[in-house]
């Protein structure tokens, strides 16, 4: 894995001459978890796609740059809201898909270890159609973690999981992605306050930082500072324009 780098996003985004967000200035520090929250439809997932250089429905006017001046393309892995598993491949084949697409020999031992870590031992030969929604999301997480990229963009990666499994997968992702530059889009204030070194709230008029709890991530689910912070953030999000 190459050395992690910071990322900056500055600018505005419009769809059919209507601003989705305006005057955004976002810095994603190197080697840490940054969390992005905001109301549905405000453009959180769009920012992820813009960083990745993927097609979007509108027009971005601004700049996106890595702190080391190198291209982001080829150094970032992405987990979308949907699992995007290929239905004709087994779970294990989906987990090593990145290596196959690059023409590399996949590390099957590492893949099996990652599959075990997400709790899917014994399911590696199953096709996605035989897996539940939560199992599919865990498989997608294993595929993302397999890529070993210095930049990782996550779009609601734990949303389909039950509460206990969600906490387990948060712990796993935080451990495996330690030292990476991570941007996590989430609707869950508790998740952001548990995992984030930095929290940002996106609205139509820009983006603003939100204070994180005093203890460092990953924070205990019953940490008093975490509970107070998530309650305050939820109240803010409910009142945000």
Tab-separated table of C-alpha atoms in Angstrom:
chain	number	residue	atom	x	y	z
A	1	UNK	CA	0.000	0.000	0.000
A	2	UNK	CA	1.280	3.475	-0.889
A	3	UNK	CA	1.349	6.274	1.682
A	4	UNK	CA	-2.029	7.851	2.479
A	5	UNK	CA	-2.676	11.398	1.323
A	6	UNK	CA	-5.158	14.145	2.132
A	7	UNK	CA	-7.890	15.129	-0.323
A	8	UNK	CA	-9.524	18.514	-0.820
A	9	UNK	CA	-12.854	19.171	-2.540
A	10	UNK	CA	-13.831	22.764	-3.301
A	11	UNK	CA	-16.654	24.009	-5.493
A	12	UNK	CA	-20.312	23.824	-6.404
A	13	UNK	CA	-22.511	21.267	-8.104
A	14	UNK	CA	-25.576	21.891	-10.247
A	15	UNK	CA	-28.197	19.711	-11.891
A	16	UNK	CA	-30.183	21.333	-14.708
A	17	UNK	CA	-29.113	24.819	-13.570
A	18	UNK	CA	-30.257	24.143	-10.004
A	19	UNK	CA	-27.594	24.081	-7.281
A	20	UNK	CA	-27.413	20.829	-5.321
A	21	UNK	CA	-24.708	22.295	-3.088
A	22	UNK	CA	-22.788	25.543	-3.320
A	23	UNK	CA	-19.493	26.761	-1.928
A	24	UNK	CA	-18.340	23.420	-0.527
A	25	UNK	CA	-14.853	23.315	0.982
A	26	UNK	CA	-13.987	19.889	2.358
A	27	UNK	CA	-10.610	18.642	3.548
A	28	UNK	CA	-10.183	14.923	4.184
A	29	UNK	CA	-7.004	14.529	6.288
A	30	UNK	CA	-4.495	11.814	5.438
A	31	UNK	CA	-4.633	8.554	7.338
A	32	UNK	CA	-7.832	9.299	9.260
A	33	UNK	CA	-11.580	8.689	9.078
A	34	UNK	CA	-13.723	11.621	7.960
A	35	UNK	CA	-17.508	11.231	8.161
A	36	UNK	CA	-19.977	13.124	5.976
A	37	UNK	CA	-23.615	13.549	6.992
A	38	UNK	CA	-26.581	15.541	5.719
A	39	UNK	CA	-30.157	15.202	4.595
A	40	UNK	CA	-31.012	12.764	1.791
A	41	UNK	CA	-30.499	14.249	-1.654
A	42	UNK	CA	-28.063	16.982	-0.569
A	43	UNK	CA	-25.167	15.464	-2.524
A	44	UNK	CA	-23.154	13.263	-0.151
A	45	UNK	CA	-22.875	10.331	-2.560
A	46	UNK	CA	-22.241	12.761	-5.400
A	47	UNK	CA	-19.102	13.991	-3.613
A	48	UNK	CA	-17.837	10.404	-3.431
A	49	UNK	CA	-18.441	9.916	-7.148
A	50	UNK	CA	-16.739	13.203	-7.972
A	51	UNK	CA	-13.636	12.191	-6.008
A	52	UNK	CA	-13.551	8.900	-7.899
A	53	UNK	CA	-14.016	10.626	-11.259
A	54	UNK	CA	-17.243	8.729	-11.973
A	55	UNK	CA	-20.104	9.998	-14.104
A	56	UNK	CA	-22.750	12.111	-12.386
A	57	UNK	CA	-25.997	13.657	-13.540
A	58	UNK	CA	-24.891	17.278	-13.135
A	59	UNK	CA	-22.011	19.725	-13.469
A	60	UNK	CA	-19.253	20.287	-10.916
A	61	UNK	CA	-17.479	23.634	-10.917
A	62	UNK	CA	-14.419	23.444	-8.697
A	63	UNK	CA	-11.323	21.428	-7.873
A	64	UNK	CA	-10.568	18.028	-6.371
A	65	UNK	CA	-6.965	17.254	-5.496
A	66	UNK	CA	-4.796	14.904	-3.463
A	67	UNK	CA	-2.410	16.539	-1.036
A	68	UNK	CA	0.610	14.861	-2.599
A	69	UNK	CA	-0.261	16.204	-6.045
A	70	UNK	CA	-0.690	12.735	-7.552
A	71	UNK	CA	-3.841	11.455	-9.298
A	72	UNK	CA	-6.491	9.875	-7.092
A	73	UNK	CA	-7.444	7.398	-9.818
A	74	UNK	CA	-5.958	3.983	-9.183
A	75	UNK	CA	-5.384	4.657	-5.484
A	76	UNK	CA	-8.971	4.586	-4.191
A	77	UNK	CA	-11.382	1.774	-3.407
A	78	UNK	CA	-15.130	2.368	-3.236
A	79	UNK	CA	-18.053	0.639	-1.552
A	80	UNK	CA	-21.396	1.860	-2.884
A	81	UNK	CA	-24.796	1.798	-1.177
A	82	UNK	CA	-25.723	-1.320	-3.176
A	83	UNK	CA	-23.419	-4.317	-2.869
A	84	UNK	CA	-22.747	-4.545	-6.652
A	85	UNK	CA	-21.910	-8.245	-6.363
A	86	UNK	CA	-21.861	-10.036	-9.722
A	87	UNK	CA	-24.644	-12.651	-9.546
A	88	UNK	CA	-22.844	-15.283	-11.643
A	89	UNK	CA	-19.751	-15.303	-9.395
A	90	UNK	CA	-19.334	-16.996	-6.028
A	91	UNK	CA	-18.784	-14.974	-2.870
A	92	UNK	CA	-15.042	-15.685	-2.985
A	93	UNK	CA	-14.858	-14.814	-6.697
A	94	UNK	CA	-16.582	-11.499	-5.965
A	95	UNK	CA	-14.158	-10.736	-3.132
A	96	UNK	CA	-11.126	-11.168	-5.445
A	97	UNK	CA	-12.770	-9.457	-8.422
A	98	UNK	CA	-10.441	-6.438	-8.311
A	99	UNK	CA	-7.346	-8.577	-8.780
A	100	UNK	CA	-8.993	-10.516	-11.619
A	101	UNK	CA	-9.923	-7.308	-13.441
A	102	UNK	CA	-6.325	-6.070	-13.135
A	103	UNK	CA	-4.999	-9.341	-14.533
A	104	UNK	CA	-3.327	-10.229	-11.227
A	105	UNK	CA	-3.205	-13.582	-9.459
A	106	UNK	CA	-5.697	-13.286	-6.570
A	107	UNK	CA	-4.533	-14.041	-3.044
A	108	UNK	CA	-7.096	-16.702	-2.168
A	109	UNK	CA	-5.704	-17.285	1.321
A	110	UNK	CA	-6.105	-13.596	2.113
A	111	UNK	CA	-9.589	-13.647	0.584
A	112	UNK	CA	-10.633	-16.607	2.738
A	113	UNK	CA	-9.229	-14.885	5.824
A	114	UNK	CA	-11.175	-11.717	5.002
A	115	UNK	CA	-14.332	-13.739	4.370
A	116	UNK	CA	-13.863	-15.324	7.788
A	117	UNK	CA	-13.398	-11.920	9.415
A	118	UNK	CA	-16.757	-10.712	8.082
A	119	UNK	CA	-18.404	-13.865	9.427
A	120	UNK	CA	-19.062	-15.708	6.173
A	121	UNK	CA	-16.882	-18.786	6.621
A	122	UNK	CA	-18.550	-21.687	4.844
A	123	UNK	CA	-20.375	-19.403	2.429
A	124	UNK	CA	-17.459	-18.636	0.078
A	125	UNK	CA	-18.863	-20.896	-2.675
A	126	UNK	CA	-22.390	-19.440	-2.620
A	127	UNK	CA	-23.708	-17.101	-5.303
A	128	UNK	CA	-25.113	-13.705	-4.200
A	129	UNK	CA	-28.673	-14.904	-4.793
A	130	UNK	CA	-28.255	-17.398	-1.957
A	131	UNK	CA	-27.153	-14.715	0.519
A	132	UNK	CA	-29.267	-12.392	2.636
A	133	UNK	CA	-29.001	-8.630	2.231
A	134	UNK	CA	-26.786	-8.337	5.294
A	135	UNK	CA	-24.534	-11.160	4.092
A	136	UNK	CA	-24.200	-9.507	0.702
A	137	UNK	CA	-23.195	-6.240	2.345
A	138	UNK	CA	-20.569	-8.038	4.421
A	139	UNK	CA	-19.255	-9.671	1.235
A	140	UNK	CA	-19.013	-6.252	-0.411
A	141	UNK	CA	-17.108	-4.973	2.620
A	142	UNK	CA	-14.679	-7.897	2.367
A	143	UNK	CA	-14.089	-7.057	-1.314
A	144	UNK	CA	-13.398	-3.413	-0.438
A	145	UNK	CA	-11.000	-4.345	2.367
A	146	UNK	CA	-9.174	-6.750	0.019
A	147	UNK	CA	-8.147	-3.899	-2.273
A	148	UNK	CA	-5.642	-2.475	0.253
A	149	UNK	CA	-5.840	1.056	-1.225
A	150	UNK	CA	-4.548	4.153	0.621
A	151	UNK	CA	-7.824	6.000	-0.087
A	152	UNK	CA	-11.153	4.361	0.794
A	153	UNK	CA	-14.583	5.830	0.062
A	154	UNK	CA	-17.528	4.215	1.843
A	155	UNK	CA	-21.180	4.967	1.098
A	156	UNK	CA	-23.436	3.636	3.886
A	157	UNK	CA	-21.423	0.390	4.119
A	158	UNK	CA	-23.127	-0.938	7.261
A	159	UNK	CA	-26.725	0.169	6.683
A	160	UNK	CA	-28.189	-3.292	5.970
A	161	UNK	CA	-26.698	-4.917	9.063
A	162	UNK	CA	-28.338	-5.582	12.411
A	163	UNK	CA	-27.049	-3.516	15.331
A	164	UNK	CA	-24.657	-6.112	16.737
A	165	UNK	CA	-23.171	-7.069	13.375
A	166	UNK	CA	-22.917	-3.385	12.455
A	167	UNK	CA	-20.750	-2.691	15.497
A	168	UNK	CA	-18.583	-5.735	14.707
A	169	UNK	CA	-18.074	-4.629	11.091
A	170	UNK	CA	-17.291	-1.079	12.203
A	171	UNK	CA	-14.571	-2.480	14.456
A	172	UNK	CA	-13.210	-4.637	11.634
A	173	UNK	CA	-13.190	-1.828	9.079
A	174	UNK	CA	-11.508	0.569	11.506
A	175	UNK	CA	-8.814	-1.997	12.262
A	176	UNK	CA	-8.125	-3.068	8.669
A	177	UNK	CA	-8.261	0.487	7.314
A	178	UNK	CA	-6.047	2.011	9.993
A	179	UNK	CA	-3.682	4.508	8.377
A	180	UNK	CA	-5.840	4.932	5.261
A	181	UNK	CA	-7.561	8.121	4.199
A	182	UNK	CA	-11.232	7.215	4.656
A	183	UNK	CA	-14.358	9.178	3.754
A	184	UNK	CA	-17.507	7.605	5.183
A	185	UNK	CA	-20.916	8.817	4.040
A	186	UNK	CA	-23.532	7.893	6.618
A	187	UNK	CA	-27.005	8.882	7.825
A	188	UNK	CA	-26.250	7.539	11.300
A	189	UNK	CA	-24.982	10.093	13.860
A	190	UNK	CA	-23.982	7.263	16.215
A	191	UNK	CA	-21.810	5.685	13.517
A	192	UNK	CA	-20.123	8.988	12.679
A	193	UNK	CA	-19.462	9.784	16.334
A	194	UNK	CA	-18.097	6.280	16.945
A	195	UNK	CA	-15.735	6.086	13.956
A	196	UNK	CA	-14.864	9.624	12.946
A	197	UNK	CA	-11.673	11.535	13.579
A	198	UNK	CA	-13.561	14.319	11.782
A	199	UNK	CA	-17.274	14.910	11.141
A	200	UNK	CA	-18.692	17.227	8.473
A	201	UNK	CA	-22.309	18.189	7.795
A	202	UNK	CA	-23.315	18.988	4.201
A	203	UNK	CA	-26.218	21.317	3.351
A	204	UNK	CA	-27.286	23.073	0.161
A	205	UNK	CA	-25.306	26.156	1.187
A	206	UNK	CA	-22.013	24.486	2.055
A	207	UNK	CA	-20.288	22.215	4.510
A	208	UNK	CA	-19.376	22.698	8.159
A	209	UNK	CA	-17.290	20.698	10.646
A	210	UNK	CA	-18.972	19.149	13.678
A	211	UNK	CA	-17.155	18.533	16.985
A	212	UNK	CA	-16.206	14.931	17.690
A	213	UNK	CA	-16.255	13.287	21.144
A	214	UNK	CA	-13.170	13.813	23.292
A	215	UNK	CA	-12.014	10.185	23.183
A	216	UNK	CA	-10.414	8.764	20.051
A	217	UNK	CA	-12.056	6.291	17.672
A	218	UNK	CA	-13.155	3.574	17.716
A	219	UNK	CA	-15.284	4.740	20.666
A	220	UNK	CA	-17.229	2.395	22.916
A	221	UNK	CA	-20.923	2.266	22.092
A	222	UNK	CA	-21.712	3.196	25.706
A	223	UNK	CA	-19.115	5.980	25.975
A	224	UNK	CA	-20.878	8.965	27.646
A	225	UNK	CA	-19.123	11.420	25.337
A	226	UNK	CA	-20.259	9.415	22.314
A	227	UNK	CA	-23.867	9.310	23.528
A	228	UNK	CA	-23.940	13.060	24.158
A	229	UNK	CA	-22.299	13.844	20.814
A	230	UNK	CA	-24.640	11.667	18.767
A	231	UNK	CA	-27.704	13.146	20.478
A	232	UNK	CA	-26.514	16.694	19.714
A	233	UNK	CA	-25.684	15.766	16.108
A	234	UNK	CA	-29.083	14.126	15.589
A	235	UNK	CA	-30.843	17.230	16.883
A	236	UNK	CA	-28.780	19.373	14.538
A	237	UNK	CA	-29.519	17.169	11.511
A	238	UNK	CA	-33.253	17.234	12.240
A	239	UNK	CA	-33.175	21.024	12.158
A	240	UNK	CA	-30.713	21.433	9.272
A	241	UNK	CA	-32.003	22.999	6.079
